[in-house]
Steps between C-alpha positions, in 0.01 A plus 500: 500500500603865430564713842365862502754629789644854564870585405678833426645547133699745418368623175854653372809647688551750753103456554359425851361099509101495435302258692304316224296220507687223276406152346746180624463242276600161616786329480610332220708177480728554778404794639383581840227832594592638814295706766720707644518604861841735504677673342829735506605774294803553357729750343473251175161551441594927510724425272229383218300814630798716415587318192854426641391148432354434181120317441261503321163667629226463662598283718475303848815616682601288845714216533607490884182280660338219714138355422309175554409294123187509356528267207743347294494373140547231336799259650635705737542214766765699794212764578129476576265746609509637841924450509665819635745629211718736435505601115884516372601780281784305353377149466660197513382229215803278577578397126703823382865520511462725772297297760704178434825674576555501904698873401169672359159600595378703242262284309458575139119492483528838717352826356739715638736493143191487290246763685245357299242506741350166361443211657720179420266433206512869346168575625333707803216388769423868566228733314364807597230662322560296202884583524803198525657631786885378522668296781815613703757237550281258495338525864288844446396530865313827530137337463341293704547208282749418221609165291904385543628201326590201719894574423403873715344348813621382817297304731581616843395403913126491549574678822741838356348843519459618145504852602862545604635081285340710143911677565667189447321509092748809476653754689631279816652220294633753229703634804567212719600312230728737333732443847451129549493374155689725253732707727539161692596751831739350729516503883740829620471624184392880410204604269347818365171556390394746325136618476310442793112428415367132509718336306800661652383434868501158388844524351574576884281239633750232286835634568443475922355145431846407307675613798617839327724691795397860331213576292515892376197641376487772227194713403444884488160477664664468878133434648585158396746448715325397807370197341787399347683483815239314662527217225872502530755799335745589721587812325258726328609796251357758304734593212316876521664527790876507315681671243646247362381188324360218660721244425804672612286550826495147533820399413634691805231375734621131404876553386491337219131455409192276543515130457160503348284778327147546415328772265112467597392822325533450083709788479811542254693690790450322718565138339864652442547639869424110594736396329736718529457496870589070519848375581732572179608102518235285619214740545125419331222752435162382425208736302180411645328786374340518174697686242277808309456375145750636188729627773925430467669448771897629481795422716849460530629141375750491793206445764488158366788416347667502875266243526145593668279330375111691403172274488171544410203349757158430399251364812841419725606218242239282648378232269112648596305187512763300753591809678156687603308207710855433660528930573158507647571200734766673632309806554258300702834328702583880554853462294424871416232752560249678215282727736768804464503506129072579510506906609101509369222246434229684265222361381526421103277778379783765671753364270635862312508629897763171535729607219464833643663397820759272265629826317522709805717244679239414763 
């Protein structure tokens, strides 16, 4: 059956999100329709608003959420309806070259490369007023229900609280992973982290479970600061408060520079201040944050050359499928906590007063 449910599309860039009523159509071979219960925003979806990331409009943004199944299509066997799930951004179909290679995680039926806004199949389960309206990466969360394929669902605890697990679908495992899995951070080792919203805090959140002896934080909004201590920096600076540039800032604070760096913004200027801020020899910076689309980055060969080495992390590096029932189980053990990251819970229909508070900094 076709759902009539509310969602917000965003009709074309730098628009606010209208609340529309939409038409779900079921799921397909494979597929799975989701109700969802929770949802975060995140400086991604801006980014489609601002047209720093590319896609094609209108269209369902949203892809950082926890909701309970509703149906699922034809032989999907690992889900059934009324499983808790997490939809996965980057999927995991476990036949690419990607998912069979222990080193990689990002699968190649992702949308991220293609922004197509499509479903696997090339088609959409969304109209509005008689309009296709496009997917985003696959989950498209804003709406109260929306159809993933079974490769972009994880079936987590009956028992986890989908308002604060829905962070493990992005933000918290972007950041936590970035640490653990593609920075591998050691015990005694130090980190710094620039950019200091969700994803960052959860950058933090990593490096003092790896054992890291000194976690500086970087961000010109100092109100952030607080928080960031609480989850773990040791150090917190605001490079508005020097006249010189950040990295040299931080190669006197550490002698010779961080063991491990992380750029959690998507900023050119940044990205090189990470890595110029690592160890010359063994250091490795990370970009977490999304890069703005058709923009070059430029930097002196020698950074690398001495032997840092720069990587790229999308979701943490976790394989999503494996990793996101085994990341909620360890929220409910208490491994790490998710409560700081929420500063507002708003119901849905407040959602341009939410990215309001995101591009303030609140």
């Amino acid at each position: 059956q076709v759902i009539k449910c509310k969602a917000a599309v965003l009709w074309e860039a730098n628009k606010p999100f209208s609340i529309e009523e939409v038409e779900v159509a079921p799921p397909k071979e494979h597929e799975v329709r989701i109700k969802i219960m929770a949802t975060g925003i995140c400086r991604s979806d801006d980014h489609v608003i601002t047209g720093t990331l590319v896609m094609p409009f209108p269209i369902i943004l949203g892809h950082e959420a926890a909701g309970v199944v509703e149906s699922v299509g034809q032989g999907v066997t690992s889900i059934k309806p009324g499983d808790k799930v997490i939809p996965l951004f980057v999927p995991q179909c476990g036949e690419c070259k990607s998912c069979l290679n222990t080193k990689g995680n990002l699968c190649s039926k992702t949308d991220l490369g293609t922004s197509a806004g499509l479903m696997p199949d090339g088609t959409t389960r969304f109209t509005c007023k008689g309009k296709a309206v496009h997917h985003f990466l696959g989950t498209s969360t804003f709406t109260e229900y929306t159809v993933v394929h079974e490769s972009a669902v994880a079936k987590i605890d009956s028992a986890a609280p989908l308002d604060k697990v829905c962070l493990i679908g992005c933000g918290f495992s972007t950041g936590y992973g970035a640490a653990l899995q593609t920075a591998k951070v050691e015990p005694g080792s130090t980190c710094a982290v620039f950019g200091l919203g969700g994803v960052g805090l959860s950058v933090v959140i990593g490096c003092k479970v790896a054992g890291a002896s000194r976690i500086i934080a970087v961000d010109i909004n100092s109100d952030k600061f607080a928080k960031a201590k609480e989850l773990g920096a040791t150090d917190c600076i605001n490079p508005k408060d020097f006249n010189k540039p950040i990295h040299e800032v931080l190669m006197e604070m550490t002698g010779q520079g961080v063991d491990y760096s992380f750029e959690v913004i998507g900023r050119m200027d940044t990205m090189t201040a990470a890595l110029a801020c690592c160890q010359y020899n063994y250091g490795v910076s990370v970009i977490v944050g999304v890069p703005p689309a058709k923009q070059m980055v430029t930097f002196d060969p020698m950074l690398l050359f001495t032997g840092r080495s720069w990587k790229g992390s999308v979701f943490g590096g976790w394989k999503s499928k494996d990793a996101v029932p085994k990341l909620v189980a360890d929220y409910m053990k208490k491994k790490f906590v998710l409560d700081p990251l929420i500063t507002h819970t708003l119901p849905w229909t407040k959602i341009n007063e939410g990215f309001d508070l995101l591009r303030t900094g609140k």
